CSV table of C-alpha atoms and ligand atoms in Angstrom, one decimal:
chain,number,residue,atom,x,y,z
G,1,MET,CA,155.3,113.4,194.4
G,2,LYS,CA,155.6,109.9,195.8
G,3,VAL,CA,156.6,109.0,199.3
G,4,LEU,CA,157.9,105.6,200.3
G,5,VAL,CA,157.0,104.9,203.9
G,6,LEU,CA,159.0,102.2,205.7
G,7,ASN,CA,158.5,100.4,208.9
G,8,CYS,CA,161.5,98.2,209.6
G,9,GLY,CA,161.4,95.5,212.3
G,10,SER,CA,164.1,93.1,213.3
G,11,SER,CA,163.1,90.6,210.7
G,12,SER,CA,160.5,92.5,208.6
G,13,ILE,CA,160.0,95.5,206.5
G,14,LYS,CA,156.5,97.0,205.9
G,15,TYR,CA,156.2,99.5,203.1
G,16,GLN,CA,153.7,101.7,201.3
G,17,LEU,CA,154.3,103.9,198.3
G,18,ILE,CA,151.9,106.9,198.7
G,19,ASN,CA,151.0,109.4,196.0
G,20,ALA,CA,151.1,112.7,197.8
G,21,GLU,CA,148.8,114.4,195.3
G,22,ASP,CA,145.7,112.4,196.2
G,23,GLU,CA,147.1,110.5,199.2
G,24,SER,CA,146.3,107.2,197.4
G,25,VAL,CA,148.4,104.1,198.1
G,26,LEU,CA,150.1,103.0,194.9
G,27,ALA,CA,151.5,99.8,196.4
G,28,LYS,CA,152.2,98.2,199.7
G,29,GLY,CA,153.8,95.1,201.0
G,30,LEU,CA,155.8,93.2,203.5
G,31,VAL,CA,159.2,91.6,203.6
G,32,GLU,CA,159.3,88.8,206.1
G,33,ARG,CA,161.9,86.5,207.7
G,34,ILE,CA,164.9,88.7,207.0
G,35,GLY,CA,168.0,86.6,208.0
G,36,ILE,CA,165.9,83.5,208.5
G,37,GLU,CA,165.2,80.6,206.1
G,38,GLY,CA,162.1,81.1,204.0
G,39,SER,CA,162.3,84.8,203.5
G,40,VAL,CA,159.7,86.3,201.3
G,41,LEU,CA,158.4,89.6,199.9
G,42,THR,CA,154.6,90.0,199.5
G,43,HIS,CA,154.1,92.9,197.2
G,44,ARG,CA,150.6,94.3,196.5
G,45,PRO,CA,150.5,96.7,193.6
G,46,ASN,CA,147.4,98.9,193.8
G,47,CYS,CA,146.8,97.1,197.1
G,48,ASP,CA,144.8,94.3,195.6
G,49,GLU,CA,146.6,91.4,193.8
G,50,LYS,CA,149.3,89.8,195.8
G,51,VAL,CA,152.7,88.9,194.3
G,52,ARG,CA,154.9,86.6,196.3
G,53,ILE,CA,158.6,86.8,195.7
G,54,GLU,CA,160.6,84.2,197.5
G,55,ALA,CA,164.3,84.9,197.7
G,56,PRO,CA,167.2,84.7,200.2
G,57,ILE,CA,167.0,88.0,202.2
G,58,PRO,CA,170.0,87.9,204.5
G,59,ASP,CA,169.7,91.6,205.6
G,60,HIS,CA,167.7,94.8,205.4
G,61,GLY,CA,169.8,96.0,202.5
G,62,VAL,CA,168.8,93.1,200.3
G,63,GLY,CA,165.2,93.5,201.6
G,64,ILE,CA,165.1,97.2,200.6
G,65,LYS,CA,166.5,96.5,197.1
G,66,LEU,CA,163.9,93.8,196.6
G,67,VAL,CA,161.2,96.2,197.5
G,68,LEU,CA,162.5,98.9,195.2
G,69,ASN,CA,162.8,96.4,192.3
G,70,ALA,CA,159.2,95.3,192.9
G,71,LEU,CA,158.1,98.9,192.7
G,72,VAL,CA,159.7,99.4,189.3
G,73,ASP,CA,159.2,95.9,187.9
G,74,PRO,CA,157.7,96.0,184.4
G,75,LYS,CA,155.0,93.5,185.3
G,76,HIS,CA,153.9,94.3,188.8
G,77,GLY,CA,155.6,97.6,189.4
G,78,VAL,CA,153.7,100.9,189.9
G,79,ILE,CA,156.4,103.4,188.9
G,80,GLU,CA,158.7,103.5,185.9
G,81,SER,CA,161.9,104.5,187.7
G,82,MET,CA,163.2,105.0,191.2
G,83,ASN,CA,163.7,108.7,190.4
G,84,GLU,CA,159.9,109.0,190.9
G,85,ILE,CA,160.4,108.5,194.7
G,86,THR,CA,160.5,112.0,196.1
G,87,ALA,CA,161.2,111.1,199.7
G,88,VAL,CA,161.3,108.3,202.2
G,89,GLY,CA,159.6,108.4,205.6
G,90,HIS,CA,160.9,106.0,208.2
G,91,ARG,CA,158.9,104.9,211.3
G,92,VAL,CA,161.2,104.9,214.2
G,93,ALA,CA,159.8,103.7,217.5
G,94,GLN,CA,161.9,105.5,220.1
G,95,GLY,CA,162.7,109.2,219.8
G,96,GLY,CA,163.4,109.6,223.5
G,97,SER,CA,163.5,113.2,224.7
G,98,LEU,CA,165.8,114.0,221.8
G,99,PHE,CA,163.1,114.1,219.2
G,100,PRO,CA,159.9,115.9,220.2
G,101,LYS,CA,159.1,116.1,216.4
G,102,SER,CA,159.8,114.3,213.2
G,103,VAL,CA,163.2,115.1,211.8
G,104,LYS,CA,165.1,115.2,208.5
G,105,ILE,CA,167.6,112.4,208.5
G,106,ASP,CA,171.2,113.7,208.4
G,107,GLU,CA,174.3,112.5,210.2
G,108,LYS,CA,173.2,114.3,213.5
G,109,ALA,CA,169.8,112.7,213.4
G,110,LYS,CA,171.3,109.3,212.7
G,111,GLU,CA,173.7,109.7,215.7
G,112,GLY,CA,170.6,110.6,217.8
G,113,ILE,CA,168.7,107.6,216.8
G,114,LYS,CA,171.8,105.4,217.4
G,115,SER,CA,172.2,107.0,220.9
G,116,LEU,CA,168.8,105.6,221.8
G,117,PHE,CA,169.6,102.0,221.0
G,118,GLY,CA,170.3,101.5,224.7
G,119,ILE,CA,166.7,102.3,225.7
G,120,ALA,CA,165.1,100.7,222.5
G,121,PRO,CA,167.3,97.7,221.8
G,122,LEU,CA,164.5,95.8,220.0
G,123,HIS,CA,163.1,98.6,217.9
G,124,ASN,CA,165.6,101.3,217.0
G,125,PRO,CA,168.4,99.2,215.5
G,126,PRO,CA,166.3,97.7,212.7
G,127,ALA,CA,165.0,101.2,211.8
G,128,TYR,CA,168.6,102.4,211.6
G,129,LEU,CA,169.4,99.5,209.3
G,130,GLY,CA,166.6,100.6,207.1
G,131,ILE,CA,167.8,104.1,207.0
G,132,GLU,CA,171.3,103.0,206.0
G,133,ALA,CA,170.0,100.6,203.4
G,134,VAL,CA,167.9,103.4,201.7
G,135,GLU,CA,170.9,105.7,201.8
G,136,LYS,CA,172.8,103.2,199.8
G,137,ALA,CA,170.0,102.2,197.4
G,138,LEU,CA,168.5,105.7,196.8
G,139,PRO,CA,171.5,108.1,197.3
G,140,GLY,CA,170.4,111.7,197.5
G,141,VAL,CA,166.7,111.0,198.1
G,142,PRO,CA,165.7,112.9,201.3
G,143,MET,CA,164.5,111.0,204.3
G,144,VAL,CA,162.6,111.8,207.4
G,145,ALA,CA,162.3,109.9,210.7
G,146,VAL,CA,158.8,109.9,212.3
G,147,PHE,CA,158.9,108.7,215.9
G,148,ASP,CA,156.2,106.8,217.8
G,149,THR,CA,157.1,108.7,220.9
G,150,SER,CA,157.1,112.3,219.7
G,151,PHE,CA,153.4,113.0,220.2
G,152,HIS,CA,153.7,112.1,223.9
G,153,GLN,CA,156.6,114.5,224.6
G,154,THR,CA,154.0,116.9,225.9
G,155,MET,CA,153.3,114.8,229.0
G,156,PRO,CA,154.1,116.6,232.2
G,157,PRO,CA,156.9,115.1,234.5
G,158,LYS,CA,154.3,113.9,237.0
G,159,ALA,CA,152.9,111.6,234.3
G,160,TYR,CA,156.1,110.5,232.7
G,161,MET,CA,158.3,109.9,235.8
G,162,TYR,CA,158.6,106.6,237.5
G,163,SER,CA,158.8,106.4,241.2
G,164,LEU,CA,162.4,105.1,241.1
G,165,PRO,CA,165.5,106.7,242.5
G,166,TYR,CA,165.8,110.0,240.5
G,167,GLU,CA,169.4,109.2,239.6
G,168,LEU,CA,168.3,106.4,237.4
G,169,TYR,CA,166.3,108.8,235.3
G,170,GLU,CA,169.4,111.0,235.0
G,171,LYS,CA,171.7,108.1,234.2
G,172,TYR,CA,169.6,106.0,231.9
G,173,SER,CA,166.7,108.3,230.9
G,174,ILE,CA,164.3,105.8,232.4
G,175,ARG,CA,160.8,107.4,232.1
G,176,ARG,CA,157.5,106.9,230.4
G,177,TYR,CA,157.7,107.6,226.7
G,178,GLY,CA,154.5,106.1,225.2
G,179,PHE,CA,154.1,104.7,221.7
G,180,HIS,CA,151.6,104.6,218.8
G,181,GLY,CA,152.0,108.4,218.9
G,182,THR,CA,151.3,108.9,215.1
G,183,SER,CA,148.1,106.9,215.5
G,184,HIS,CA,146.8,108.7,218.6
G,185,LYS,CA,147.6,112.1,217.0
G,186,TYR,CA,145.9,111.2,213.7
G,187,VAL,CA,142.6,109.8,215.1
G,188,ALA,CA,142.3,112.6,217.7
G,189,GLY,CA,142.7,115.1,214.8
G,190,ARG,CA,140.2,113.3,212.6
G,191,ALA,CA,137.7,113.2,215.5
G,192,ALA,CA,137.9,116.9,216.0
G,193,THR,CA,137.5,117.5,212.3
G,194,TYR,CA,134.5,115.2,212.1
G,195,LEU,CA,132.8,117.0,215.0
G,196,GLY,CA,133.7,120.4,213.5
G,197,LYS,CA,135.4,121.6,216.7
G,198,PRO,CA,138.9,122.9,217.4
G,199,ILE,CA,141.0,120.2,219.0
G,200,GLU,CA,142.2,122.8,221.5
G,201,ASP,CA,138.7,122.8,223.0
G,202,LEU,CA,138.4,119.0,223.4
G,203,LYS,CA,139.2,116.4,226.0
G,204,ILE,CA,139.8,113.2,224.1
G,205,ILE,CA,140.7,109.6,225.0
G,206,THR,CA,142.0,107.5,222.1
G,207,CYS,CA,142.0,103.7,222.4
G,208,HIS,CA,144.4,102.1,219.9
G,209,LEU,CA,143.4,98.5,220.3
G,210,GLY,CA,145.4,96.2,218.0
G,211,ASN,CA,147.8,93.4,218.7
G,212,GLY,CA,149.8,96.1,220.5
G,213,ALA,CA,147.4,98.4,222.4
G,214,SER,CA,147.6,101.7,224.1
G,215,ILE,CA,145.3,104.4,225.5
G,216,THR,CA,146.0,108.1,225.5
G,217,ALA,CA,144.6,111.1,227.3
G,218,ILE,CA,144.6,114.1,225.0
G,219,ASP,CA,143.7,117.5,226.5
G,220,GLY,CA,143.5,120.4,224.1
G,221,GLY,CA,145.3,118.4,221.4
G,222,LYS,CA,148.2,117.5,223.6
G,223,SER,CA,149.0,114.0,225.0
G,224,VAL,CA,148.9,114.4,228.8
G,225,ASP,CA,149.2,110.7,229.7
G,226,THR,CA,149.4,107.3,227.9
G,227,SER,CA,149.3,103.7,228.9
G,228,MET,CA,152.5,102.5,227.4
G,229,GLY,CA,155.7,103.3,229.2
G,230,PHE,CA,159.5,103.1,228.9
G,231,THR,CA,158.7,100.4,226.4
G,232,PRO,CA,155.6,99.2,224.6
G,233,LEU,CA,155.2,96.4,227.2
G,234,ALA,CA,153.3,98.6,229.7
G,235,GLY,CA,149.6,99.4,230.1
G,236,ILE,CA,146.8,97.2,229.2
G,237,SER,CA,147.0,93.5,228.5
G,238,MET,CA,147.7,93.0,224.8
G,239,GLY,CA,148.0,90.2,222.1
G,240,THR,CA,151.1,88.7,223.7
G,241,ARG,CA,152.3,91.4,226.0
G,242,CYS,CA,151.4,91.4,229.7
G,243,GLY,CA,150.8,95.1,230.2
G,244,ASP,CA,151.1,96.4,233.8
G,245,ILE,CA,152.1,93.8,236.4
G,246,ASP,CA,153.5,94.1,239.9
G,247,PRO,CA,157.3,94.5,239.1
G,248,ALA,CA,158.1,92.2,242.0
G,249,ILE,CA,156.8,89.3,239.9
G,250,VAL,CA,159.9,89.6,237.7
G,251,ALA,CA,162.3,89.0,240.5
G,252,PHE,CA,160.1,86.2,241.9
G,253,LEU,CA,160.0,84.4,238.5
G,254,ILE,CA,163.8,84.8,237.9
G,255,GLU,CA,164.3,83.2,241.3
G,256,HIS,CA,161.7,80.4,241.1
G,257,GLU,CA,161.7,79.6,237.4
G,258,GLY,CA,165.4,80.1,236.9
G,259,LEU,CA,164.8,82.4,234.0
G,260,ASN,CA,167.5,84.6,232.5
G,261,ILE,CA,166.9,88.1,231.2
G,262,LYS,CA,166.2,87.0,227.7
G,263,ASP,CA,163.7,84.3,228.8
G,264,MET,CA,162.0,86.8,231.1
G,265,ASP,CA,161.8,89.4,228.3
G,266,ASN,CA,160.3,86.7,226.0
G,267,LEU,CA,157.8,85.6,228.6
G,268,LEU,CA,156.5,89.2,229.2
G,269,ASN,CA,156.5,90.3,225.6
G,270,LYS,CA,155.7,87.1,223.6
G,271,LYS,CA,153.9,84.6,225.9
G,272,SER,CA,151.6,86.8,227.9
G,273,GLY,CA,148.5,88.8,227.3
G,274,LEU,CA,145.6,87.3,225.3
G,275,LEU,CA,147.8,84.3,224.3
G,276,GLY,CA,149.1,83.7,227.8
G,277,ILE,CA,145.7,83.7,229.5
G,278,SER,CA,143.7,82.0,226.8
G,279,GLY,CA,146.4,79.5,225.8
G,280,ILE,CA,144.7,79.7,222.4
G,281,SER,CA,145.9,82.7,220.3
G,282,ASN,CA,147.1,86.3,220.4
G,283,ASP,CA,144.4,87.1,217.8
G,284,PHE,CA,141.2,88.5,219.2
G,285,ARG,CA,139.1,86.7,216.5
G,286,ASP,CA,140.3,83.3,217.6
G,287,VAL,CA,139.9,84.1,221.3
G,288,GLU,CA,136.4,85.5,220.7
G,289,GLU,CA,135.4,82.4,218.8
G,290,ALA,CA,136.7,80.1,221.6
G,291,ALA,CA,134.9,82.2,224.2
G,292,ASP,CA,131.7,81.8,222.2
G,293,ASN,CA,132.2,78.1,222.3
G,294,GLY,CA,132.4,78.2,226.1
G,295,ASN,CA,136.2,78.2,226.6
G,296,GLU,CA,136.6,79.7,230.1
G,297,ARG,CA,140.1,80.9,229.8
G,298,ALA,CA,139.3,82.6,226.5
G,299,LYS,CA,136.4,84.4,228.2
G,300,LEU,CA,138.7,85.4,231.1
G,301,ALA,CA,141.3,86.8,228.6
G,302,LEU,CA,138.7,89.0,226.9
G,303,GLU,CA,137.1,90.1,230.3
G,304,MET,CA,140.6,91.1,231.5
G,305,PHE,CA,141.3,93.1,228.4
G,306,VAL,CA,138.0,95.0,228.6
G,307,TYR,CA,138.5,95.6,232.3
G,308,HIS,CA,142.0,97.1,231.7
G,309,VAL,CA,140.6,99.4,229.0
G,310,LYS,CA,137.8,100.6,231.3
G,311,LYS,CA,140.2,101.3,234.1
G,312,PHE,CA,142.4,103.5,231.9
G,313,ILE,CA,139.4,105.4,230.6
G,314,GLY,CA,138.2,106.0,234.1
G,315,SER,CA,141.6,107.2,235.3
G,316,TYR,CA,142.1,109.5,232.3
G,317,VAL,CA,138.6,111.1,232.8
G,318,SER,CA,139.7,111.9,236.3
G,319,ILE,CA,143.1,113.4,235.3
G,320,MET,CA,141.5,115.6,232.6
G,321,ASN,CA,138.4,116.4,234.8
G,322,GLY,CA,136.1,115.4,232.0
G,323,LEU,CA,135.8,113.9,228.6
G,324,ASP,CA,134.3,115.0,225.3
G,325,VAL,CA,135.3,112.3,222.9
G,326,LEU,CA,136.2,108.6,223.2
G,327,VAL,CA,137.8,107.2,220.1
G,328,PHE,CA,138.3,103.5,219.1
G,329,THR,CA,140.9,102.6,216.5
G,330,ALA,CA,143.3,99.9,215.2
G,331,GLY,CA,142.4,96.2,214.4
G,332,LEU,CA,140.1,95.5,217.3
G,333,GLY,CA,139.0,99.0,217.9
G,334,GLU,CA,137.9,99.5,214.3
G,335,ASN,CA,136.4,96.1,213.7
G,336,SER,CA,134.9,94.7,216.8
G,337,PRO,CA,131.5,96.1,217.7
G,338,GLU,CA,131.4,93.5,220.5
G,339,ALA,CA,134.6,94.8,222.2
G,340,ARG,CA,133.4,98.4,221.9
G,341,LEU,CA,130.1,97.5,223.4
G,342,GLU,CA,131.6,95.6,226.3
G,343,ILE,CA,134.1,98.5,227.0
G,344,CYS,CA,131.4,101.1,227.0
G,345,LYS,CA,129.0,99.0,229.1
G,346,ASP,CA,128.1,100.5,232.5
G,347,MET,CA,129.9,103.7,231.8
G,348,ASP,CA,126.8,105.9,231.7
G,349,TRP,CA,127.8,107.5,235.0
G,350,LEU,CA,130.8,108.9,233.2
G,351,GLY,CA,128.5,110.1,230.4
G,352,ILE,CA,129.6,107.3,228.0
G,353,LYS,CA,126.7,105.6,226.2
G,354,ILE,CA,127.1,103.7,222.9
G,355,ASP,CA,124.3,103.2,220.4
G,356,PRO,CA,124.2,99.4,219.7
G,357,GLU,CA,122.8,99.9,216.2
G,358,LYS,CA,125.2,102.7,215.1
G,359,ASN,CA,128.0,100.6,216.7
G,360,LYS,CA,127.5,97.8,214.1
G,361,VAL,CA,130.1,99.6,211.9
G,362,ARG,CA,133.5,98.0,211.0
G,363,GLY,CA,136.5,99.8,209.6
G,364,LYS,CA,134.7,103.1,208.9
G,365,GLU,CA,134.7,106.5,210.4
G,366,ALA,CA,131.5,106.8,212.5
G,367,ASP,CA,129.9,108.5,215.5
G,368,VAL,CA,128.5,105.5,217.4
G,369,SER,CA,127.3,107.4,220.5
G,370,HIS,CA,123.8,107.1,221.8
G,371,GLN,CA,121.7,110.2,221.5
G,372,ASP,CA,121.7,110.5,225.3
G,373,SER,CA,125.5,110.2,225.6
G,374,LYS,CA,127.3,113.2,227.0
G,375,VAL,CA,130.5,111.9,225.5
G,376,LYS,CA,130.9,111.4,221.7
G,377,VAL,CA,131.9,107.8,221.1
G,378,MET,CA,133.7,107.4,217.7
G,379,VAL,CA,135.3,104.8,215.5
G,380,ILE,CA,138.1,106.2,213.5
G,381,PRO,CA,140.3,104.0,211.3
G,382,THR,CA,144.0,104.8,211.9
G,383,ASN,CA,146.4,105.5,209.1
G,384,GLU,CA,150.0,105.6,210.4
G,385,GLU,CA,151.5,105.4,207.0
G,386,LEU,CA,149.6,108.4,205.7
G,387,VAL,CA,150.7,110.4,208.8
G,388,ILE,CA,154.3,109.4,208.1
G,389,ALA,CA,154.0,110.5,204.4
G,390,ARG,CA,152.5,113.8,205.4
G,391,GLU,CA,155.0,114.5,208.1
G,392,THR,CA,157.8,113.6,205.7
G,393,LEU,CA,156.7,116.1,203.1
G,394,GLU,CA,156.0,118.8,205.8
G,395,ILE,CA,159.4,118.5,207.3
G,396,LEU,CA,161.1,118.6,203.9
G,397,SER,CA,159.2,121.6,202.8
G,398,LYS,CA,160.6,123.7,205.7
F,401,ADP,P1,149.1,95.5,214.9
F,401,ADP,O1,149.2,96.6,213.9
F,401,ADP,O2,149.4,95.9,216.3
F,401,ADP,O3,149.7,94.2,214.5
F,401,ADP,P2,146.3,95.5,214.2
F,401,ADP,O4,145.9,97.0,214.5
F,401,ADP,O5,146.3,95.1,212.8
F,401,ADP,O6,147.6,95.1,215.0
F,401,ADP,O7,145.2,94.7,215.0
F,401,ADP,C1,145.3,93.3,215.0
F,401,ADP,C2,144.2,92.7,216.0
F,401,ADP,O8,142.9,93.2,215.5
F,401,ADP,C3,144.1,91.2,215.9
F,401,ADP,O9,144.2,90.7,217.2
F,401,ADP,C4,142.8,90.9,215.3
F,401,ADP,O10,142.2,89.8,215.9
F,401,ADP,C5,142.0,92.1,215.6
F,401,ADP,N1,140.9,92.2,214.7
F,401,ADP,C6,141.0,92.5,213.3
F,401,ADP,N2,139.7,92.4,212.8
F,401,ADP,C7,138.9,92.0,213.8
F,401,ADP,C8,137.5,91.7,213.8
F,401,ADP,N3,136.7,91.8,212.7
F,401,ADP,N4,137.0,91.3,215.0
F,401,ADP,C9,137.8,91.2,216.1
F,401,ADP,N5,139.1,91.5,216.1
F,401,ADP,C10,139.6,91.9,215.0
């Protein structure tokens, strides 16, 4: 059984073809610049060699066809026929309160995903386009939608409500949803397995630190709070997103900089965070290098990031009344011993102590806690595609 996992963005499609028998990745790749000049598919059969296919890709339909053709191509394909694709799993960012779990895609599910366009205008429409494109290209192949928000549906109202007039929640469903749910769920589960303890007995904080970053408090296997909010803009400072700011700044900037809504959105989502503060890059590696070379703004950007993560960890320890495991995952969390060390510095009062030697690990599952640490500190590489493939088959088997 082979599952095609798709993550459709506004101008991109990320894909992986996963062999369910041994959970190996048969091929993966990326379609970029859909609807923009210079569109290209980078296809990686067996995940090593890269094949670049340049072609006009005006829409997601053409993009999906190109991906399918690459998968069956006699030279760089990995399957003989499209009939070998058992199912397709789609990553959908926003499931609102409608989808507390992954769902088989039928007309009702499609209507549900569409009804959430209003609260996820950037993320749900491209996922929907991907669903429709696959329906046309692979008629009859079952599909499942896996939502970034589902795992966080267990948050209690006191955690997900905003202190705004209640009518706005009723009218627009404005509340905290949280994102990266598949990642937080997966790494928390792996941590429990690694430690050989039932997840129901553990208080876990998972730090998904990539270009987008979020932190989740998981009590007994359930998400009880998370740093992202109504959209993925909230929480800690990120690659280009501002994270939490005083909301009055928005009105101030609209007035004093004459910004319209689109400009404002762009400023908060694309020009802030690491990039906005450092003025150098949204990539941690570039900013770390600049900081090492004495760039003060780069240093400040990194200090702010670490400070935000620490604040969330502290607040989540207090709401859970304790902590057993602290997990680091995603690009920076998995690969930067320096960032983990800084975040865990001066946290011994909370029982968090990292072992600098064990912490020298990159991209591998590891317990990096100091022997005196009350809290287990772990590095767990995330694997959102694998979770989507597993959920897809699980939902379809029911
Ligand atoms: P996303 O999926 O949100 O685009 P990733 O999880 O791939 O992001 O994380 C990307 C981030 O991880 C980048 O900012 C990158 O600099 C950082 N990163 C990756 N490898 C390293 C490393 N070795 N050291 C520091 N940062 C790293």
